[in-house]
XYZ file of C-alpha atoms in Angstrom:
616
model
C 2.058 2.674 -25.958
C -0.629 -0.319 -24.980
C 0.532 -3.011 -27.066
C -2.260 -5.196 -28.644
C -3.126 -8.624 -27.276
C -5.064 -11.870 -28.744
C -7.020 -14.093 -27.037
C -6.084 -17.740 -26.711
C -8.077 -20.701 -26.163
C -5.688 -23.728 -25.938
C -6.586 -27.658 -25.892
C -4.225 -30.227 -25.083
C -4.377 -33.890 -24.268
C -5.682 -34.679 -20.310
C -2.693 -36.757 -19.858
C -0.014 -34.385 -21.318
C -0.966 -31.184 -19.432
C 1.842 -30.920 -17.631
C 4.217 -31.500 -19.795
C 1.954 -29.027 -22.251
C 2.348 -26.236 -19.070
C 6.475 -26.820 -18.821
C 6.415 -25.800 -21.763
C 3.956 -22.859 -22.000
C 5.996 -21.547 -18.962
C 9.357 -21.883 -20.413
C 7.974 -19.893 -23.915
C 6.995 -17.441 -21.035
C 4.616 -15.098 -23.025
C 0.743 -16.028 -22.061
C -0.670 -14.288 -19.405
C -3.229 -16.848 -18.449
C -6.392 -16.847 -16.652
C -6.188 -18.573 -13.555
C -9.937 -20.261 -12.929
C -10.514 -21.335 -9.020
C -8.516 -24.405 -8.636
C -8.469 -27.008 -5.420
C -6.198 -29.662 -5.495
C -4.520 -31.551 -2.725
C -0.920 -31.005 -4.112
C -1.927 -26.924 -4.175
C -3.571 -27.147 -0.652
C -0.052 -28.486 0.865
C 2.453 -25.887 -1.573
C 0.370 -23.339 -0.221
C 0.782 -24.543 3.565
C 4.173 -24.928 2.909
C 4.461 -21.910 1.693
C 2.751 -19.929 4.175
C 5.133 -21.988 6.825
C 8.046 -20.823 5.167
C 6.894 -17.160 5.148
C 6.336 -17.701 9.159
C 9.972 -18.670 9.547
C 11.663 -16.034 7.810
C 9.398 -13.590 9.020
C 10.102 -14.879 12.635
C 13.817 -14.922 12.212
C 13.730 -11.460 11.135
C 11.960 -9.668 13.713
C 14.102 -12.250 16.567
C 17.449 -10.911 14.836
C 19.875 -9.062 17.455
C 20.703 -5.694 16.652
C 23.100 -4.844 13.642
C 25.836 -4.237 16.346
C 25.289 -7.687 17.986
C 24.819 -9.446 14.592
C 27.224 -12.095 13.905
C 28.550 -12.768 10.528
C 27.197 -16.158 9.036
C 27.414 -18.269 6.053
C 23.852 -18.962 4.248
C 23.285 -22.693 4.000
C 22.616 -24.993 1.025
C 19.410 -27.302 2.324
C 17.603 -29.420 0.412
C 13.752 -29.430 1.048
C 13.270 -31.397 3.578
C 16.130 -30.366 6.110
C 15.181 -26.774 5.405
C 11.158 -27.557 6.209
C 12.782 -29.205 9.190
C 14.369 -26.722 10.546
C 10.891 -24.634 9.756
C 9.223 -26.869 12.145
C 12.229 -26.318 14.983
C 11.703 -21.934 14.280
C 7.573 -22.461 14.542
C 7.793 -24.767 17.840
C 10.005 -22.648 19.259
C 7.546 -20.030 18.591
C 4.180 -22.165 19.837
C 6.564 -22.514 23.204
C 6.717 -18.640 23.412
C 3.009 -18.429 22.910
C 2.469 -21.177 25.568
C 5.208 -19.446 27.968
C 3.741 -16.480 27.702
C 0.085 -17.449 28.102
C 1.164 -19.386 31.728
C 3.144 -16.528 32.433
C -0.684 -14.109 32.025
C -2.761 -17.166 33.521
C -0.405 -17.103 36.367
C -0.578 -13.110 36.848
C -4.256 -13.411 37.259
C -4.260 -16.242 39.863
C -1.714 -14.392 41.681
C -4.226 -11.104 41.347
C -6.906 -12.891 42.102
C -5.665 -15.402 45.464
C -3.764 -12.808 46.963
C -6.046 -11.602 49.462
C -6.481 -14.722 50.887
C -3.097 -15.193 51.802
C -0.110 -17.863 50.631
C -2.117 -21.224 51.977
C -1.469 -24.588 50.598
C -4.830 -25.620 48.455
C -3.457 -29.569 49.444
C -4.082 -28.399 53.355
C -7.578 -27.451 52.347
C -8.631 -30.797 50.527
C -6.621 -33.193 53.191
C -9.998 -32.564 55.337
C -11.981 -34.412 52.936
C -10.041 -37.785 54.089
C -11.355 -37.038 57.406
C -15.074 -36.846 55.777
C -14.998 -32.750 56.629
C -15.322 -30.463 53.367
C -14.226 -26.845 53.502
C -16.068 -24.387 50.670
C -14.056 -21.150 51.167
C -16.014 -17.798 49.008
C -16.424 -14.401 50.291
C -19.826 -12.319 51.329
C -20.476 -8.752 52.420
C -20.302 -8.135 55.621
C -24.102 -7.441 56.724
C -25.018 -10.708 54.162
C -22.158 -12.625 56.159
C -23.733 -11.772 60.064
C -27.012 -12.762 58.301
C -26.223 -15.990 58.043
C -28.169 -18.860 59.487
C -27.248 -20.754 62.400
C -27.146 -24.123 60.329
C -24.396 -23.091 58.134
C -21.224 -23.343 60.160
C -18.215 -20.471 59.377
C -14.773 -19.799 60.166
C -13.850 -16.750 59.616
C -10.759 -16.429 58.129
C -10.387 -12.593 57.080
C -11.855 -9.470 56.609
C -12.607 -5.866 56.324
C -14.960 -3.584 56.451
C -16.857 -4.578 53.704
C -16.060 -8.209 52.682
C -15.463 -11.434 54.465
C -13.652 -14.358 53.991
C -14.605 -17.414 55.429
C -14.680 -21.305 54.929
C -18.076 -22.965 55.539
C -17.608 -26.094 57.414
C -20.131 -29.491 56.364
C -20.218 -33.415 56.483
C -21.101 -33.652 52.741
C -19.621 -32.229 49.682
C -22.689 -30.530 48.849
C -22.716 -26.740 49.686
C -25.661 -25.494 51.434
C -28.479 -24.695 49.598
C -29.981 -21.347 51.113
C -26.617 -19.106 50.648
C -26.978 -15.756 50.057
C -27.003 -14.712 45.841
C -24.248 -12.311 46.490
C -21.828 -15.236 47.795
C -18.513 -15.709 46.182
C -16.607 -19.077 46.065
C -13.751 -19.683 45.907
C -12.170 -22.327 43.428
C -9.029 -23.709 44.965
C -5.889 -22.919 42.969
C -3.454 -26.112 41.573
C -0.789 -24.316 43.992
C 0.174 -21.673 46.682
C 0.434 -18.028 46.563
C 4.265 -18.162 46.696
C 5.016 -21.301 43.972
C 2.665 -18.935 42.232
C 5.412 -16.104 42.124
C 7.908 -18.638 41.777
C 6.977 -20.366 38.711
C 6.048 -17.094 37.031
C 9.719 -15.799 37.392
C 11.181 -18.699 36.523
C 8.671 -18.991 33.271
C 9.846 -14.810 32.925
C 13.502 -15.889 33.034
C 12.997 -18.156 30.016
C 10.654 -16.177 27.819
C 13.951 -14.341 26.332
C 15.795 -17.292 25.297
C 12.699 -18.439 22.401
C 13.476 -15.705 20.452
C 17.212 -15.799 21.176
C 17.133 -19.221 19.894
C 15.037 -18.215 16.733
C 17.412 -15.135 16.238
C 20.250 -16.800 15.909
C 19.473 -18.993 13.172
C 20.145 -15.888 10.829
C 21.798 -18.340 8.597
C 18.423 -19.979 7.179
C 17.020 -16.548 6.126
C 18.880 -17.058 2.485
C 17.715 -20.629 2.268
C 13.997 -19.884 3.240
C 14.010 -16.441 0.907
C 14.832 -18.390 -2.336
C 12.762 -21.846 -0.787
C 9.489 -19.186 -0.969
C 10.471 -18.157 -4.145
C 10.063 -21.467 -5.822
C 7.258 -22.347 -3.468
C 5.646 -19.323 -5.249
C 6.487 -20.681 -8.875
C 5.243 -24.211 -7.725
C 1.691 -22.737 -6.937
C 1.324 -20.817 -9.999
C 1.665 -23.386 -11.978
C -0.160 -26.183 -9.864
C -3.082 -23.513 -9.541
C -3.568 -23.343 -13.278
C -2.748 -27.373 -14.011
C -5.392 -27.957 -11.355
C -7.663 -24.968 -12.965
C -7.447 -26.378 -16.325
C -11.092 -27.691 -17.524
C -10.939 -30.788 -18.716
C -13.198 -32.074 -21.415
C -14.311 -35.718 -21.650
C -15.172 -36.542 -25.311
C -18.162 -39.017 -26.292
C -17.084 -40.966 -28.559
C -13.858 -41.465 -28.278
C -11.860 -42.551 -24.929
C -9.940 -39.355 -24.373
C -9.892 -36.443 -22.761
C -9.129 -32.940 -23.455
C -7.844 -30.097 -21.516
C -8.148 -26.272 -21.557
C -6.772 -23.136 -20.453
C -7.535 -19.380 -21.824
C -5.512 -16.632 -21.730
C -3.609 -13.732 -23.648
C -0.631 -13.092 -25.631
C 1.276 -10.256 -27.472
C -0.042 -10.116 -31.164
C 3.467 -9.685 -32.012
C 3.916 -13.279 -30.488
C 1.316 -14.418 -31.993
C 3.254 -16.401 -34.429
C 6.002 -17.762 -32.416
C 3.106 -19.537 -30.420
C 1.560 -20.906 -33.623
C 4.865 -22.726 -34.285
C 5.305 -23.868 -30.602
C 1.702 -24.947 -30.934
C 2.378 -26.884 -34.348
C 5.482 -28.232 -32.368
C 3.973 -29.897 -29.770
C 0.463 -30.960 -31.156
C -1.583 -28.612 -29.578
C -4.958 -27.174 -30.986
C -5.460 -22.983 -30.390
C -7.854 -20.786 -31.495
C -6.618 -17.079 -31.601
C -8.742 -14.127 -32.249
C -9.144 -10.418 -31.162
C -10.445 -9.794 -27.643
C -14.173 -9.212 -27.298
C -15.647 -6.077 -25.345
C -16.180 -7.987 -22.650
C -13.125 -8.966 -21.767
C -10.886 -8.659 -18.888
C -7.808 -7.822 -21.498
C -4.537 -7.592 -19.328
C -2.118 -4.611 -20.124
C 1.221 -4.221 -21.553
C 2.995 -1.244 -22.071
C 5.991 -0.448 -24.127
C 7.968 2.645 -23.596
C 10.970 4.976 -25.102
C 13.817 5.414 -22.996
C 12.573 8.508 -21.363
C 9.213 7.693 -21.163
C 10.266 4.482 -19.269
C 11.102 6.981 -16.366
C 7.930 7.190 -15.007
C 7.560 3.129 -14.368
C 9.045 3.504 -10.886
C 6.229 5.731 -9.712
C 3.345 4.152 -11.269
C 4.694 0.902 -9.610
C 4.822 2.442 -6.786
C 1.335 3.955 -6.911
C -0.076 0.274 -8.731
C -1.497 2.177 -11.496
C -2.473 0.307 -14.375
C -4.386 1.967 -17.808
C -7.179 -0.685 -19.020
C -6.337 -2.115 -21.924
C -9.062 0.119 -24.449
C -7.788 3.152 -22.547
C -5.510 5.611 -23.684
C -1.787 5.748 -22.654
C -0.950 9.127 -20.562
C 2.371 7.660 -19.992
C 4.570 10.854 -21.635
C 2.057 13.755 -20.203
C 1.889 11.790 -16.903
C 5.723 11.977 -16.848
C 6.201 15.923 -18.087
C 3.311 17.470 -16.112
C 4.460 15.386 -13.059
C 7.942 16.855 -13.390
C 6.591 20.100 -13.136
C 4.422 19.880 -10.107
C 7.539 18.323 -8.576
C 9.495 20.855 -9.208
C 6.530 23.661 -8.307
C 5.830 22.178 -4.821
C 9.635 21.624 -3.961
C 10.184 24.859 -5.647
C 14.097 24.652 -4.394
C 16.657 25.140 -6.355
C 19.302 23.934 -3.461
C 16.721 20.660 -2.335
C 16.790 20.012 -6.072
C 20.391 20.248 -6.295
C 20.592 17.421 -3.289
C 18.572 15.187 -5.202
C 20.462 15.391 -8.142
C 23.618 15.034 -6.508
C 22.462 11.537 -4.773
C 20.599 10.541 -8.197
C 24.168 11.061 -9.454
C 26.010 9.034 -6.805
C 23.582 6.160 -7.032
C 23.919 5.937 -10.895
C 27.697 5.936 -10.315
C 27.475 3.215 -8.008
C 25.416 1.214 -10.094
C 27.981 1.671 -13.384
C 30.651 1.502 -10.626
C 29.242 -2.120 -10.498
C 29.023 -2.543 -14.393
C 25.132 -2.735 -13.714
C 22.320 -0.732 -15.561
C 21.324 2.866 -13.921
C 18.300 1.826 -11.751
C 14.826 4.025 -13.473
C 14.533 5.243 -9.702
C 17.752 6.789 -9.886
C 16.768 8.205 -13.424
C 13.416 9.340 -12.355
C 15.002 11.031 -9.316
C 17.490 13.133 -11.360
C 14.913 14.072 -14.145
C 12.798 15.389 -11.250
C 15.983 17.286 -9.676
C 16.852 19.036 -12.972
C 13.632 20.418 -13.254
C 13.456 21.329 -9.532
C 16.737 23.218 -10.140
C 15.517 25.162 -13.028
C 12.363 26.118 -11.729
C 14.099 26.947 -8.077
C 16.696 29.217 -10.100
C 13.254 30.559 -12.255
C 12.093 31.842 -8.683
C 15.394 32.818 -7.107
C 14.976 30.161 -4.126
C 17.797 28.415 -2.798
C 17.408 27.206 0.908
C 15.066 29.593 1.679
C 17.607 32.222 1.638
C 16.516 35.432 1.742
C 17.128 37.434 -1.538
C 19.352 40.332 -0.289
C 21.938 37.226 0.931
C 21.919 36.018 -2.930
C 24.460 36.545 -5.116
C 23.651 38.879 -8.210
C 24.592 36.720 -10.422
C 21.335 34.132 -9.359
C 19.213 36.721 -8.733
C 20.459 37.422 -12.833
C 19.090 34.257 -13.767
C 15.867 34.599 -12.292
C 12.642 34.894 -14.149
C 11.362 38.765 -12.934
C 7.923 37.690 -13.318
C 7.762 34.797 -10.769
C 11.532 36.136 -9.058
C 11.543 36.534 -5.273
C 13.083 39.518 -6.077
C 9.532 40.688 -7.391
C 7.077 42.164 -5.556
C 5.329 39.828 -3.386
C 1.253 40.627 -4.362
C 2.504 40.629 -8.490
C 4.955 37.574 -7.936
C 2.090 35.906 -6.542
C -0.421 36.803 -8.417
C 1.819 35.577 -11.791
C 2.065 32.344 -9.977
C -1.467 31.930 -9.588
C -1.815 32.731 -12.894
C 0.616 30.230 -14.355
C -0.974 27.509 -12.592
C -3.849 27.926 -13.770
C -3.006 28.124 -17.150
C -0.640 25.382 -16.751
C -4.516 23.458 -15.671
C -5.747 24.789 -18.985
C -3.122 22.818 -21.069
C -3.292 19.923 -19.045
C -7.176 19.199 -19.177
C -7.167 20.507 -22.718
C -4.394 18.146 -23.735
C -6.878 15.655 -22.022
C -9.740 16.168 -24.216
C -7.471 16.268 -27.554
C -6.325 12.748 -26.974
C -10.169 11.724 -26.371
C -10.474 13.665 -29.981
C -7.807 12.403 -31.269
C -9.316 8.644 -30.171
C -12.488 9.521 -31.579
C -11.738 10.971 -34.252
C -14.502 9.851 -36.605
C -17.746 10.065 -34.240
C -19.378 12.946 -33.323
C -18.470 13.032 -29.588
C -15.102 15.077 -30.818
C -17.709 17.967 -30.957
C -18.460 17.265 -27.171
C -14.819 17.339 -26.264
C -14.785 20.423 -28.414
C -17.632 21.497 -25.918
C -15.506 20.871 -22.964
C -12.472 22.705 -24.373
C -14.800 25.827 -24.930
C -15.815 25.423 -21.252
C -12.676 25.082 -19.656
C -11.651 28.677 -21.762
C -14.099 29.972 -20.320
C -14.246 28.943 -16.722
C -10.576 29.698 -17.056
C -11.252 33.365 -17.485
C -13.952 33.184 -14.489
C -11.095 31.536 -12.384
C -8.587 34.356 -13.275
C -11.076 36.860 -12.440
C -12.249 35.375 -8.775
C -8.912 34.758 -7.416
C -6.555 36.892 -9.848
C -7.919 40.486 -11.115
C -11.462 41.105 -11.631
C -10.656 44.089 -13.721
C -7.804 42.372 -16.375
C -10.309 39.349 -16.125
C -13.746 40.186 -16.814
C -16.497 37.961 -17.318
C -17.885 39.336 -20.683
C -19.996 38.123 -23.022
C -17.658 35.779 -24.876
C -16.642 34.348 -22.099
C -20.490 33.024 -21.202
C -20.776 31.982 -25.186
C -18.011 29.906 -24.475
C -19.356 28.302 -20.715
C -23.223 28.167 -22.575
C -21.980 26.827 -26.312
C -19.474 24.612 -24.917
C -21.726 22.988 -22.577
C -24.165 22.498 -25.288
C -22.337 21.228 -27.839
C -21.326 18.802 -24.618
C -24.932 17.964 -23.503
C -25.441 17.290 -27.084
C -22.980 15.015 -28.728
C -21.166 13.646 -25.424
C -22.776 10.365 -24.950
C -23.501 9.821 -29.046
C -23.327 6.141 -30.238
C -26.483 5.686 -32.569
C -27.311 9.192 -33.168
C -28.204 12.557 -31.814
C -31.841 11.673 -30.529
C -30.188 8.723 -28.387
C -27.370 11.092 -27.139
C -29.511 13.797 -26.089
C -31.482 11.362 -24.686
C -28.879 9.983 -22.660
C -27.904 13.572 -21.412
C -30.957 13.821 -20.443
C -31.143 10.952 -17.985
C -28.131 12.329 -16.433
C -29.454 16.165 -16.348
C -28.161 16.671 -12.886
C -24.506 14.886 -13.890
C -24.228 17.229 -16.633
C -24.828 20.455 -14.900
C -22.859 19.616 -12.023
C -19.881 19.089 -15.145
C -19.503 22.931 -15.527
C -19.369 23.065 -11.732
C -16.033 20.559 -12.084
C -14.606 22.168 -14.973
C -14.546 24.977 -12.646
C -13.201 22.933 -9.517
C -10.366 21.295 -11.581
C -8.637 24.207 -12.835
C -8.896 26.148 -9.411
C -7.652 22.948 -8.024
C -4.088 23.704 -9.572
C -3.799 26.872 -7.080
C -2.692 23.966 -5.265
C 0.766 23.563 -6.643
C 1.182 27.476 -6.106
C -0.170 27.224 -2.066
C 2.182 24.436 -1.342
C 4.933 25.546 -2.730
C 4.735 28.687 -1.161
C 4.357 26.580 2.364
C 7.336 24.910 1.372
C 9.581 28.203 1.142
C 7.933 30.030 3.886
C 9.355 26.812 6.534
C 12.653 27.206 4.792
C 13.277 30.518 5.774
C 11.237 30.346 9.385
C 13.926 27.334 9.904
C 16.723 29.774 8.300
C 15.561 32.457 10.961
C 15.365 30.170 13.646
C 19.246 29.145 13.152
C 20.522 32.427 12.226
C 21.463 33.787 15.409
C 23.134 30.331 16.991
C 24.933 30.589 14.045
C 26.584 33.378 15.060
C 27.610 32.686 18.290
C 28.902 29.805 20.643
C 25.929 27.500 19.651
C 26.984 27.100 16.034
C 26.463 23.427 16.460
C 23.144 23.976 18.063
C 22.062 25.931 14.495
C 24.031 23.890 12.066
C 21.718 20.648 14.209
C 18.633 23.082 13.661
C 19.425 23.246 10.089
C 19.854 19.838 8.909
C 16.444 19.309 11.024
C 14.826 21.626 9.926
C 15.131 21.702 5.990
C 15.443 17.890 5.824
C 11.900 17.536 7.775
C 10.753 20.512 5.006
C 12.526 17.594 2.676
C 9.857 15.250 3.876
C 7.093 17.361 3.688
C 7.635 18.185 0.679
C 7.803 14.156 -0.508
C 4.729 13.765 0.828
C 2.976 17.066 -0.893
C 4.182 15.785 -4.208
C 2.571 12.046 -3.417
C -0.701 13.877 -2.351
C -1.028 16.613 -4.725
C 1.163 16.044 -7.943
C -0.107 12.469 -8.204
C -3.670 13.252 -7.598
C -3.485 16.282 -10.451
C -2.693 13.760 -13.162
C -4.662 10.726 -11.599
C -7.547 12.637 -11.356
C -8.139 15.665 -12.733
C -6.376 15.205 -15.809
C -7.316 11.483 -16.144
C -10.841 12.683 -15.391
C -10.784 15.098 -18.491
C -9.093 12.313 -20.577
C -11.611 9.567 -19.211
C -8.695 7.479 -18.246
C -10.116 5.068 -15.042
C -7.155 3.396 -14.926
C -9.344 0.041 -14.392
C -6.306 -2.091 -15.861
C -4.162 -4.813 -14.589
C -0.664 -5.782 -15.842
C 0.547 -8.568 -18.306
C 1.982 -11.244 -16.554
C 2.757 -14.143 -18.617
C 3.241 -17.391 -17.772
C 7.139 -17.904 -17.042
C 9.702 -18.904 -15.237
């Protein structure tokens, strides 16, 4: 359920603020609202910060191999030595940077002068003591012979197409009527070969920056729990330097002020912690308007589904509904559809199992991830034993006694065309009870307005485009699309047009639906598209087994013979990528059938954003 939340404007003394925030944070139960704040204290936590982050980050990557790793004791460094040693990681990394940018400067000199041989540039610019200046360039060949007799050469190289030369003059001014296409040349700081030279020996050392870095594995504990605090620090100097203060006419104080939100249920421990310390509050219901955060509160098994929708960063708004339980049961089921395993459930309840065992092993609280994992196994099992599919195995290899516990309707031991044409079925229907639950919580909601009769609409049209759906993809002659069936499309969509967006009265709503005539017709079309999008859970599913037994195929005959390793390889391969695959169908497609389908039906936007009080 979404807990409800108050709205709190507090006002404390200018001069006590701090103090007032220590001790908001340590009651740890207003999520406030952080207003843009600049201060120079937050300007240099947040450098420091960000410096931190650089270190550990740069000690990480530069860490040897797990092999090569050498056992080390964390250090205990107080702020200063441990920023210290920050500067030591981050110079060591600007000398990298450098190294390497010489190391590419001198690649492209050494690109670049190599055609004109390994001379010393000090050679070149001795003539100048002798008042004789050397400009060295290259020109085409026909533009070089072109040249005019006043312009003295010597040629130094050439081919067929270019020359290389050095024009010979009494002043340090080049000659005036060169050819456009002539190309000088800028005379390098040193010679071809101290070139190569210094670039190996710049090569050589490159390594030993992030050897040196690497090895100071012993500051990554320090600098982890350093950030930490860092982080702390700048939450709370952001909102003491976003507080508004409020200078008072007539008397020589000032006041300041922070808004935020807090648990109704709190609501009273705050009033005494307000009376406490002196501090003035006004608390009242959140307006329409506002950006109300959200916290949840869960039963036990409900509280399974928090490691996904952490995961996926879904948050309800706070005047939305809470899907939390049908998220959790419908999303069980399309797990267990698309892996539609019995034996790749069984693995994941087995290491669900072993990782809850470790963690009591440990005297330490199942993790929900663990929990979630062997909810979602169970069910993969029963509906893999439903269907008689274990491995991919084909049926006639299955003992009796599964095949037993098989459902024949949706068996493997059925006929392929009805097996699949009861699957088809079930998902579907299984999209009827979803998106019908959907609009029974917006009734429920909504209980006394009108717009229940436009969810009553929508209910009327999803019967009926359920039939139509049946009848397109599943039998047009058990299915037919009879006159009920179009009351039920027509009436429902009226009763929708009419009532759907009511607030003042009919008139207005029609009105509305009116304004969005397109919107609503293109509605049935969706109704339509959502339920047919549930074949989805059927197709991959049936992907899913069809690469388990093309892998079980594939190994069959090594495993027969003298390559019984090669199949045994080909197996673990095989089914574990299929393991993969089948991760990522349930992320694409089971997620996306309850984010947005369902949600859709429930108008659930999932615009929220978490509670996060104030606290240490």
């Amino acid at each position: 359920m979404i807990l409800p939340m108050k709205k709190l404007t507090l006002l404390v003394l200018d001069s006590q603020k701090k103090a007032a925030l220590k001790t908001l944070r340590n009651f740890g139960a207003v999520h406030i609202e952080k207003e843009a704040a600049s201060s120079d204290t937050l300007t240099e936590l947040q450098n420091t910060y960000t410096r931190v982050q650089q270190a550990e980050a740069l000690i990480t990557e530069s860490q040897p191999k797990k092999a090569e790793k050498a056992k080390t004791e964390a250090l205990t460094l107080n702020r200063n030595d441990l920023l210290q040693a920050v500067d030591e990681i981050l110079d060591l990394k600007d000398q990298e940077s450098n190294t390497r940018a010489a190391i590419n400067k001198l690649t492209g000199d050494i690109e670049a002068y190599n055609a004109w041989g390994d001379f010393d540039p000090e050679d070149i610019r001795s003539f100048e003591e002798n008042s004789i200046y050397l400009t060295m360039g290259e020109l085409p060949e026909k533009s070089y012979t072109a040249l005019p007799e006043t312009i003295k050469t010597v040629r130094l190289a050439g081919g067929k197409k270019t020359v290389r030369f050095a024009i010979v003059s009494e002043t340090i001014d080049v000659p005036v009527d060169l050819p456009s296409d002539f190309n000088p040349l800028i005379l390098p700081d040193m010679r071809l070969s101290a070139m190569h030279t210094e670039r190996e020996r710049l090569q050589k050392q490159l390594p030993s920056f992030k050897a040196k870095i690497g090895a100071r594995t012993e500051l990554l504990a320090p600098l982890k729990a350093e950030a930490k605090k860092l982080a702390k620090e700048i939450e709370f100097e952001t909102v003491h330097a976003g507080m508004e203060v409020i200078p008072l006419e007539k008397e020589p104080i000032r006041l300041a002020r922070l808004s935020g939100y807090i648990l109704a249920e709190k609501q009273a421990d705050f009033a005494g912690l307000a009376k406490a310390n002196g501090w003035a509050f006004i608390s009242d219901d959140p307006a329409e308007e506002d950006a109300v955060p959200t916290a949840m509160r869960h039963n036990r098994f409900v509280q399974l589904l928090t490691p996904l929708t952490d995961f996926l960063g879904t948050v309800p708004g706070y005047r939305e509904p809470d899907i939390s339980l049908w998220f959790l049961l419908f999303f069980g089921i399309f797990f267990a559809m698309i892996f539609g395993d019995a034996g790749y459930g069984g693995i994941l309840v087995i290491l669900s199992l072993i990782g809850i065992g470790k963690a009591k092993a440990k005297e330490q609280p199942a993790p929900l991830a663990m929990q979630m994992f062997l909810y979602l196994g169970v069910l993969t099992v029963i509906w893999g034993t439903a269907t008689c599919n274990w491995f991919g195995i084909s049926v006639e290899y299955i003992p009796a006694w599964l095949k037993n516990l098989s459902v024949p309707a949706i068996s493997n031991a059925t006929e392929e065309s009805i097996r699949n044409a009861n699957l088809m079925q079930f998902c579907f229907t299984l999209g009827l009870i979803q998106l019908t639950i959907g609009h029974i919580i917006s009734i429920v909601r909504n209980i006394r307005s009108p717009q229940i009769l436009g969810h009553i609409g929508s209910i009327a049209m999803l019967c009926g485009m359920y039939v139509v759906v049946l009848s397109l993809v599943v039998s047009a002659e058990r299915y037919q699309i009879n006159q009920p069936v179009m009351i039920a499309i027509g009436g429902g969509f009226a009763l929708n047009f009419i009532f759907s967006n009511y607030q003042t009265g009919i008139g207005q709503s029609i009105v509305d639906s009116l304004k969005n005539i397109i919107t609503m017709f293109l509605g049935v079309v969706n109704v339509f598209a959502d339920i047919m999008s549930y074949i989805r859970l059927w197709a991959v599913g049936l992907a899913g087994s069809a690469i388990s037994a093309t892998v079980n195929q594939m190994a069959g005959p090594a495993l027969g013979s003298f390559l019984i390793f090669l199949g045994v390889l080909l197996l673990f391969f095989g089914h574990g990528l299929n393991y993969i695959m089948n991760v990522l169908s349930v992320i694409v497609h089971g997620v996306r059938l309850n984010t947005l389908e369902f949600s859709n039906h429930v108008g659930l936007t999932w615009a929220g954003f978490k509670y996060e009080p104030f606290a240490e």
